[in-house]
Coordinates of C-alpha atoms (C1' of nucleotides) in Angstrom, one line a residue:
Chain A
X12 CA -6.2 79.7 95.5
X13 CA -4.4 76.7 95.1
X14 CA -5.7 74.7 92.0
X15 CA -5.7 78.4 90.6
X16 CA -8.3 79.0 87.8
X17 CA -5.8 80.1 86.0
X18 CA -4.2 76.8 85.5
X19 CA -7.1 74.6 84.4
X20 CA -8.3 77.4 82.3
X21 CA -4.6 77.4 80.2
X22 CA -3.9 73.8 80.6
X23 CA -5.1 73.6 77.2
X24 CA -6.8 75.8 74.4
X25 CA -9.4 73.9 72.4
X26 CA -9.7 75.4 68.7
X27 CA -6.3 75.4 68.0
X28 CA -7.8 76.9 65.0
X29 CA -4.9 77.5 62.4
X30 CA -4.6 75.3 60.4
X31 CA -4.1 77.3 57.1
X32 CA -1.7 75.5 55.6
X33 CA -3.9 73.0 53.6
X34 CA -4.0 75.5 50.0
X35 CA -0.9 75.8 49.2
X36 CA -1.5 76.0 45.7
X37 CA 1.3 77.4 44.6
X38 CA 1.5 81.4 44.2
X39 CA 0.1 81.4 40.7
X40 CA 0.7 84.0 38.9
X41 CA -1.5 84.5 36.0
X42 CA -4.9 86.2 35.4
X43 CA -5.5 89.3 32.9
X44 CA -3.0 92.1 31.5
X45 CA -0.4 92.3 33.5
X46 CA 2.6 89.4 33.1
X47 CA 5.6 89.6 35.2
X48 CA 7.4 87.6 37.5
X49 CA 8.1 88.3 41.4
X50 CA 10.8 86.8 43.0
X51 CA 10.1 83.8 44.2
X52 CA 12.5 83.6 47.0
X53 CA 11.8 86.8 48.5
X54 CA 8.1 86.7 47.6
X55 CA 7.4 90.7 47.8
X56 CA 6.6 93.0 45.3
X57 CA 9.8 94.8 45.1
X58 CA 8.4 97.7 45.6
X59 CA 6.6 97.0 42.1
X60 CA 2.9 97.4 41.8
X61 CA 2.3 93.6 42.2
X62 CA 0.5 92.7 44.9
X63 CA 1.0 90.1 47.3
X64 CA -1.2 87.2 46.8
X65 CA -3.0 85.4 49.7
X66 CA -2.5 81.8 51.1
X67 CA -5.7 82.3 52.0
X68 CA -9.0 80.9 49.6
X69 CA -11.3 83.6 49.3
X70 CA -8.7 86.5 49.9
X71 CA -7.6 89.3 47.7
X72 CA -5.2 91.9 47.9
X73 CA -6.0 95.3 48.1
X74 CA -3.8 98.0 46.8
X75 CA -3.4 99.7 50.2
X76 CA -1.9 96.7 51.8
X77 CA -5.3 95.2 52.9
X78 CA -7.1 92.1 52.6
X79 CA -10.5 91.7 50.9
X80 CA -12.5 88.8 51.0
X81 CA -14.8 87.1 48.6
X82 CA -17.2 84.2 47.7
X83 CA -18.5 83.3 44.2
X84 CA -22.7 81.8 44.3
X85 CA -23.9 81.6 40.6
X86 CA -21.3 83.0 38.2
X87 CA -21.3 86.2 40.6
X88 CA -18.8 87.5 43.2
X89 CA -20.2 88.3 46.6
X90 CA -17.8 90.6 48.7
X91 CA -17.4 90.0 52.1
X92 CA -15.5 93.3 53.0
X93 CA -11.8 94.4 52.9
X94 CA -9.8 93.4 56.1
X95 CA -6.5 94.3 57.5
X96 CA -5.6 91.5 58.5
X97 CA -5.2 88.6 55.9
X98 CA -6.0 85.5 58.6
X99 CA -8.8 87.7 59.6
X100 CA -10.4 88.0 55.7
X101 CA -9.8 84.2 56.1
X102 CA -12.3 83.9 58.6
X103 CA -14.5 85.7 57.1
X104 CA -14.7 83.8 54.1
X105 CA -15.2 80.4 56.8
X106 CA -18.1 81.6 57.8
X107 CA -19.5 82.5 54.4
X108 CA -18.5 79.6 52.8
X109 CA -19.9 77.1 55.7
X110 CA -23.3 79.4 55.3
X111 CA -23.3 79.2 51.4
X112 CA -22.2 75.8 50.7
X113 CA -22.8 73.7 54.1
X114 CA -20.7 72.4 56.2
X115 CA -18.7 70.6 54.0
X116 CA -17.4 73.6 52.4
X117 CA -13.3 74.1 52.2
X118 CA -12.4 76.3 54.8
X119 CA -9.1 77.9 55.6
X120 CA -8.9 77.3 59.1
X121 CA -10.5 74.6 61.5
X122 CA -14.1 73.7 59.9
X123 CA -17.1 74.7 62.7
X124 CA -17.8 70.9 64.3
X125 CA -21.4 70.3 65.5
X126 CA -19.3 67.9 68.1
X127 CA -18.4 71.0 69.9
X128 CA -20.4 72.9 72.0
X129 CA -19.5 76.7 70.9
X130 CA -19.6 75.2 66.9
X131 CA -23.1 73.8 67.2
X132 CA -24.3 77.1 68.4
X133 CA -22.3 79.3 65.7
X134 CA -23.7 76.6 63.1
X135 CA -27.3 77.8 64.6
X136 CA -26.6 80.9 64.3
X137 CA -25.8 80.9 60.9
X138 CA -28.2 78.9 59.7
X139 CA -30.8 81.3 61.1
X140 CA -29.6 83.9 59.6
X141 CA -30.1 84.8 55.4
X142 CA -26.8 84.7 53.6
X143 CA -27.7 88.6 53.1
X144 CA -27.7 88.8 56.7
X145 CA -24.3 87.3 57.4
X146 CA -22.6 89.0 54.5
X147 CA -23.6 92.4 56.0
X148 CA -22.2 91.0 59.2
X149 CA -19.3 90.0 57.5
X150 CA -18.9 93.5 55.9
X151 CA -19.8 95.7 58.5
X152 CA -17.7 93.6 60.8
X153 CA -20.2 92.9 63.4
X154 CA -20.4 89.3 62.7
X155 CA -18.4 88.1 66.1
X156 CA -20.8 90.8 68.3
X157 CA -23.8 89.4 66.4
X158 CA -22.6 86.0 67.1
X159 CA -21.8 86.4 70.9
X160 CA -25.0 87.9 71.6
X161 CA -27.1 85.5 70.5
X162 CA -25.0 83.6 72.9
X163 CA -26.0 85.6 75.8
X164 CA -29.5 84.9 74.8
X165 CA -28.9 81.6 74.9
X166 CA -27.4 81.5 78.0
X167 CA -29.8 83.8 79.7
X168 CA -32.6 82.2 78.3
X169 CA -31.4 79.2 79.7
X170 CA -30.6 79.7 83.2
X171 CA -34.4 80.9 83.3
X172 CA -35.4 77.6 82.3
X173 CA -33.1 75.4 84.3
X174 CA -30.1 74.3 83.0
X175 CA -31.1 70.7 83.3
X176 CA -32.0 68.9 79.9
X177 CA -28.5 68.5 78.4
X178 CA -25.8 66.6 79.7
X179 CA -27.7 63.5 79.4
X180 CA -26.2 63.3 75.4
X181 CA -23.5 65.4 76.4
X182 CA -24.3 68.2 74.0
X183 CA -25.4 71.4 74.8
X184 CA -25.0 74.6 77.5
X185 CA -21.7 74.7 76.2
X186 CA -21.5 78.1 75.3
X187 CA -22.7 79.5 78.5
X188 CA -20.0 82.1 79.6
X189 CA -19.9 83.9 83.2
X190 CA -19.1 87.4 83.0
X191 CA -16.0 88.1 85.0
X192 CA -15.1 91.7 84.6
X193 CA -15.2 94.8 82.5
X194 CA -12.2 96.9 82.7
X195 CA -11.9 100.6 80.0
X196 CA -8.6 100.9 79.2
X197 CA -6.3 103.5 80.3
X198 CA -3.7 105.3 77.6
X199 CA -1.0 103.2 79.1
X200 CA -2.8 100.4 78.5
X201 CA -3.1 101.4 74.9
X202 CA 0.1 102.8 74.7
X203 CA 3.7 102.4 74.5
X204 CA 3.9 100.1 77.9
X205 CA 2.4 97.3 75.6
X206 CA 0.8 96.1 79.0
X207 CA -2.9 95.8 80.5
X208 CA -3.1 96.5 83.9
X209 CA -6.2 94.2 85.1
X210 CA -7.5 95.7 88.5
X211 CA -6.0 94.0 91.5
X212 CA -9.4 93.3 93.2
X213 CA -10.8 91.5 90.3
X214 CA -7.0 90.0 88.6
X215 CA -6.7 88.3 92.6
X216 CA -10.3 87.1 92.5
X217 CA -10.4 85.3 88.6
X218 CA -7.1 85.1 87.8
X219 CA -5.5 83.8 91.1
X220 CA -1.7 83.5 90.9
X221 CA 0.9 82.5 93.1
X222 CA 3.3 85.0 93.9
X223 CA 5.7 82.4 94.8
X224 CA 6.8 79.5 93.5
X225 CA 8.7 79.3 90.2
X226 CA 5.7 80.2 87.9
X227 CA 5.9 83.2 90.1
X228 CA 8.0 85.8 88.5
X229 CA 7.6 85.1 84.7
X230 CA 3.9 84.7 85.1
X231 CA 2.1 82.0 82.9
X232 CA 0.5 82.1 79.5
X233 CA -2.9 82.5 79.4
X234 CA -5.0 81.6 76.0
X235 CA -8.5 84.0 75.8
X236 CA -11.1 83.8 72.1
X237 CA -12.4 86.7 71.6
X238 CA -16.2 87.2 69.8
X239 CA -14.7 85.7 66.3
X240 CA -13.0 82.7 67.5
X241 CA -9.5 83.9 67.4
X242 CA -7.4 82.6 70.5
X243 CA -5.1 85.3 71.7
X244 CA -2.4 84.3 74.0
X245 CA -1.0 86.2 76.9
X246 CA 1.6 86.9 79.7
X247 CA 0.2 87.2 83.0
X248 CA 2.1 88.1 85.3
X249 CA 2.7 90.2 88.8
X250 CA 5.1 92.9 88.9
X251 CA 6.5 93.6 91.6
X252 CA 8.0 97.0 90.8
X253 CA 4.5 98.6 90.7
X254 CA 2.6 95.8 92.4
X255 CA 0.3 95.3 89.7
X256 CA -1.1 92.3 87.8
X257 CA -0.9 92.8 84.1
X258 CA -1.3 90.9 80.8
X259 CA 2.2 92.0 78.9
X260 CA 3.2 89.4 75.8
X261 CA 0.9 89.6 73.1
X262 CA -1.4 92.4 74.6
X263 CA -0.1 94.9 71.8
X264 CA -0.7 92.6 69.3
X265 CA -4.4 92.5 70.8
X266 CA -4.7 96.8 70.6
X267 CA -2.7 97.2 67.6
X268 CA -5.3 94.6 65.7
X269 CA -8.6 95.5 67.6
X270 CA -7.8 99.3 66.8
X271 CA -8.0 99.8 70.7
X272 CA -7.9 103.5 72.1
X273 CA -8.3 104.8 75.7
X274 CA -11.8 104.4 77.0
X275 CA -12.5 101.1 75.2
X276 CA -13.7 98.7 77.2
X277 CA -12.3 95.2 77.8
X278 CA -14.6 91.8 78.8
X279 CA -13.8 89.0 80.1
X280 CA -15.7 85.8 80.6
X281 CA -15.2 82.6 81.2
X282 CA -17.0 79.6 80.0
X283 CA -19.0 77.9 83.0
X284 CA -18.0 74.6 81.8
X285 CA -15.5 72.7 83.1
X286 CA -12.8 73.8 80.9
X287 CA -13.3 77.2 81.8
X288 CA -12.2 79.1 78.6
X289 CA -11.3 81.8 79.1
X290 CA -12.9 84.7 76.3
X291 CA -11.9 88.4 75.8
X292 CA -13.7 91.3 73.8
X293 CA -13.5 94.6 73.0
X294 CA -16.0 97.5 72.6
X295 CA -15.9 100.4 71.1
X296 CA -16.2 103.8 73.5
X297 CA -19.4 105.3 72.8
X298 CA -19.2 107.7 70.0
X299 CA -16.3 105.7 68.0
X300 CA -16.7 104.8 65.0
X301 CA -14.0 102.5 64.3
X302 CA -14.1 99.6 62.0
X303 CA -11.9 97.7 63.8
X304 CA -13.5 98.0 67.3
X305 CA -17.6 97.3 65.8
X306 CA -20.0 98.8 68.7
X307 CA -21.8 96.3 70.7
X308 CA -24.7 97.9 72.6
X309 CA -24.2 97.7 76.5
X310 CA -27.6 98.6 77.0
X311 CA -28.7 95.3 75.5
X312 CA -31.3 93.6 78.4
X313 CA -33.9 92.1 76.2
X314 CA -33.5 88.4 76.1
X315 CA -34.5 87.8 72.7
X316 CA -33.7 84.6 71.2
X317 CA -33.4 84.4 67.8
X318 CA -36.3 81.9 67.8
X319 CA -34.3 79.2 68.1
X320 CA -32.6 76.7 70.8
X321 CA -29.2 75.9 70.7
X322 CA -28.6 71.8 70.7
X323 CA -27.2 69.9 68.0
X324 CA -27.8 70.7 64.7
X325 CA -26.9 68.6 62.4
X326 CA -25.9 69.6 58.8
X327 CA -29.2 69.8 56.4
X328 CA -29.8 73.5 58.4
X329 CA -28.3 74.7 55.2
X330 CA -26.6 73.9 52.6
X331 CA -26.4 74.9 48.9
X332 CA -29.9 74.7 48.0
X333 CA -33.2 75.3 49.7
X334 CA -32.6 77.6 52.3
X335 CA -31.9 80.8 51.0
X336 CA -33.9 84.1 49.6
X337 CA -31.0 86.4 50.1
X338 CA -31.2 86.9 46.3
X339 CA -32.6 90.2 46.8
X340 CA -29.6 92.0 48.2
X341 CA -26.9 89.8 47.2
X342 CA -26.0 90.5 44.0
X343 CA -22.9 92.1 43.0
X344 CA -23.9 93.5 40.0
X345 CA -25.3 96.4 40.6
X346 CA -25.1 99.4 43.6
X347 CA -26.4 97.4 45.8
X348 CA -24.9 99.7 48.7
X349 CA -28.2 101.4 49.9
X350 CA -30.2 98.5 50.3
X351 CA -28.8 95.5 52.1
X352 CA -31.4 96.5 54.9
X353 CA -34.8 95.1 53.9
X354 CA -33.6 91.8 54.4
X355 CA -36.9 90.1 55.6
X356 CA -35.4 87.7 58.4
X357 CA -36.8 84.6 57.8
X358 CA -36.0 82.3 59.8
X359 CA -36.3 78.5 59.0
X360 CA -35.4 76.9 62.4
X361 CA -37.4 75.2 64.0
X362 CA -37.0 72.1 62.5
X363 CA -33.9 71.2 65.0
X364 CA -34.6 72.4 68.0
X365 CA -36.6 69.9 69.6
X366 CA -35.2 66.3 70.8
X367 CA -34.0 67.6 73.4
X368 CA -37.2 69.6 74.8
Chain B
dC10 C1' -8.4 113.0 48.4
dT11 C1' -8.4 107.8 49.8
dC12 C1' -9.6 103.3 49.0
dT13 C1' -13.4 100.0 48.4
dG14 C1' -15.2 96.7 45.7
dT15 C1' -16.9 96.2 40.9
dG16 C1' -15.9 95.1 36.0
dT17 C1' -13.6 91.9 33.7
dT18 C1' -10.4 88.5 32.1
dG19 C1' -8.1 84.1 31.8
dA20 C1' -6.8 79.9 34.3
dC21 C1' -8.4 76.0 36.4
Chain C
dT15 C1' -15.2 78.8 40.5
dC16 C1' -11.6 81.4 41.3
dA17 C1' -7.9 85.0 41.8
dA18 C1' -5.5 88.9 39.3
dC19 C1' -5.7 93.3 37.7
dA20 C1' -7.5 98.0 36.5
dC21 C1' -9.9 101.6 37.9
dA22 C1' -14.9 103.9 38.4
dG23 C1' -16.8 106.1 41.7
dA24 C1' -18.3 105.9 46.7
dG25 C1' -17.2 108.1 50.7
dG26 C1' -14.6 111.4 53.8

DNA sequence: CTCTGTGTTGAC
DNA sequence: TCAACACAGAGG
């Protein structure tokens, strides 16, 4: 066990990811009707009616303390969905402005880099997808499940076909994860304990730790993505009092946001690469609805790939122009709620797939 | 009833 | 293009 997995896989955390800062833009205050100041210094609404405004480009308050998100195309608004967490309406507008306007698009966090591995295949993704397609994605919050399992195809679909054919320009089976263990959360683990027991058989066979030594008692900090690219970080440890391994510091951060309940069930993979990145999601126990917690079929065996092959792809996939033809069920104007279905898929790949076939 | 997200305005 | 604001009306 020495050389634990556990080590390598939290020496570091690529995507550090947050890098919001960059629009400060000062809090403006201004727009129609209403004119007032809020204090600046404490920066809330004193328990007036004025709503907190976002750091975040693409962000809007709602009046029920959520975040809504939102991209202008053509003199019109195009809403990506209301959030409730602000960082996470952030993201969403990332990934619809990279779609919309390229990859040269302002984002509010780290931009998707065709350098790395898991980018190049998101920047696939999107760009076979309509901008109708991702915005209902966006909305319906399935964008990170959509996103992930076109990554299984990927990887499935290339462990059929030899895994050879890459590392020659270094690019690449990047994204290719190993499925570690499933685990369906318990009440405690949900609850009050703010702890996630992982099952001893599989937490001494993944997540090796040495009970001795000085890492021993506290534990070490262990950094997992989830489907949308946010890196959650937390305390493994042993305890001895119930002889259980559990994840402790930042796991109620993980249920509280995810909208976890009992029966829910927990993945983890890890990336097959040598950094061996470690990746947790959560689905929804059949017969939940939740918004938070978006249903990913389990039942999902057909290796269908979207038509395309993951390997670089360099910008031109889309940008602005050309690409496109989500008109249809895009527009804000009207009640476009029904629709937003027939959205004829058309995909425009094939133009970078090959070079490395 | 709750609350999304559209209508609309004015600043940039 | 963009966010701020008001509030129709969609959805539960």
């Amino acid at each position: 066990m020495g050389t634990s997995s556990v080590e390598e896989a939290c020496g570091e955390m690529r995507k550090p990811a947050p890098v919001p800062s960059p629009n400060p833009k000062s809090l403006q205050r201004v727009g129609s009707g209403a004119s007032d100041v809020i204090d600046p210094e404490v920066g809330v609404e004193a328990e007036s009616r004025k709503l907190p405004s976002s750091h975040y480009k693409g962000v809007v308050p709602q009046p029920n303390g959520r975040w809504g998100a939102q991209i202008y195309e053509k003199h019109q608004r195009v809403w990506l969905g209301t959030f409730n967490e602000e960082a996470e309406a952030a993201r969403a507008y990332d990934v619809a402005v990279q779609r919309f306007r390229g990859r040269d698009a302002i984002t509010n966090f780290k931009p998707l880099n065709d350098a790395d591995n898991a980018d190049a295949a998101e920047l696939s993704f999107l760009g076979s997808h309509s901008k109708a397609e991702i915005v209902d994605m966006l909305r319906k919050h399935t964008y990170g499940d959509e996103l992930q399992k076109s990554r299984l195809s990927f990887c499935l679909d290339g462990k059929k076909t030899t895994p050879r054919s890459a590392p020659a320009t270094g690019l690449l089976v990047g994204a290719q994860r190993q499925h570690l263990f499933d685990k369906a959360v318990t009440p405690s683990d949900v609850g009050k304990l703010n702890r996630l027991v992982i099952p001893k058989q599989h937490a001494e066979k993944h997540f090796p730790l040495q009970k001795t030594g000085a890492a021993a008692g506290k534990g070490v900090m262990l950094n997992f993505e989830d489907a949308y690219g946010k890196v959650w970080r937390f305390r493994y440890s042993y305890w001895n009092s119930s002889q259980s391994y559990v994840l402790t510091k930042g796991w109620s951060r993980f249920v509280k946001e995810k909208g976890l309940e009992a029966g829910d069930v927990i993945t983890f993979h890890r990336s097959t690469d040598p950094e061996k990145q470690l990746f947790i999601d959560s689905t929804a126990r059949a017969g939940r609805g939740s918004a938070a917690a978006p249903t990913q079929r389990p039942p999902v065996q057909v290796v269908r790939l979207f038509g395309f092959n993951i390997f670089r792809n360099p910008a031109a996939a889309f940008g602005g122009d050309g690409v496109d033809g989500n008109a249809a069920s895009c527009e804000t104007g009207k009640r476009n709620r029904d629709h937003m279905k027939s959205m004829s898929s058309q995909r425009m790949i094939k133009r970078h797939c090959n070079e490395a076939l």
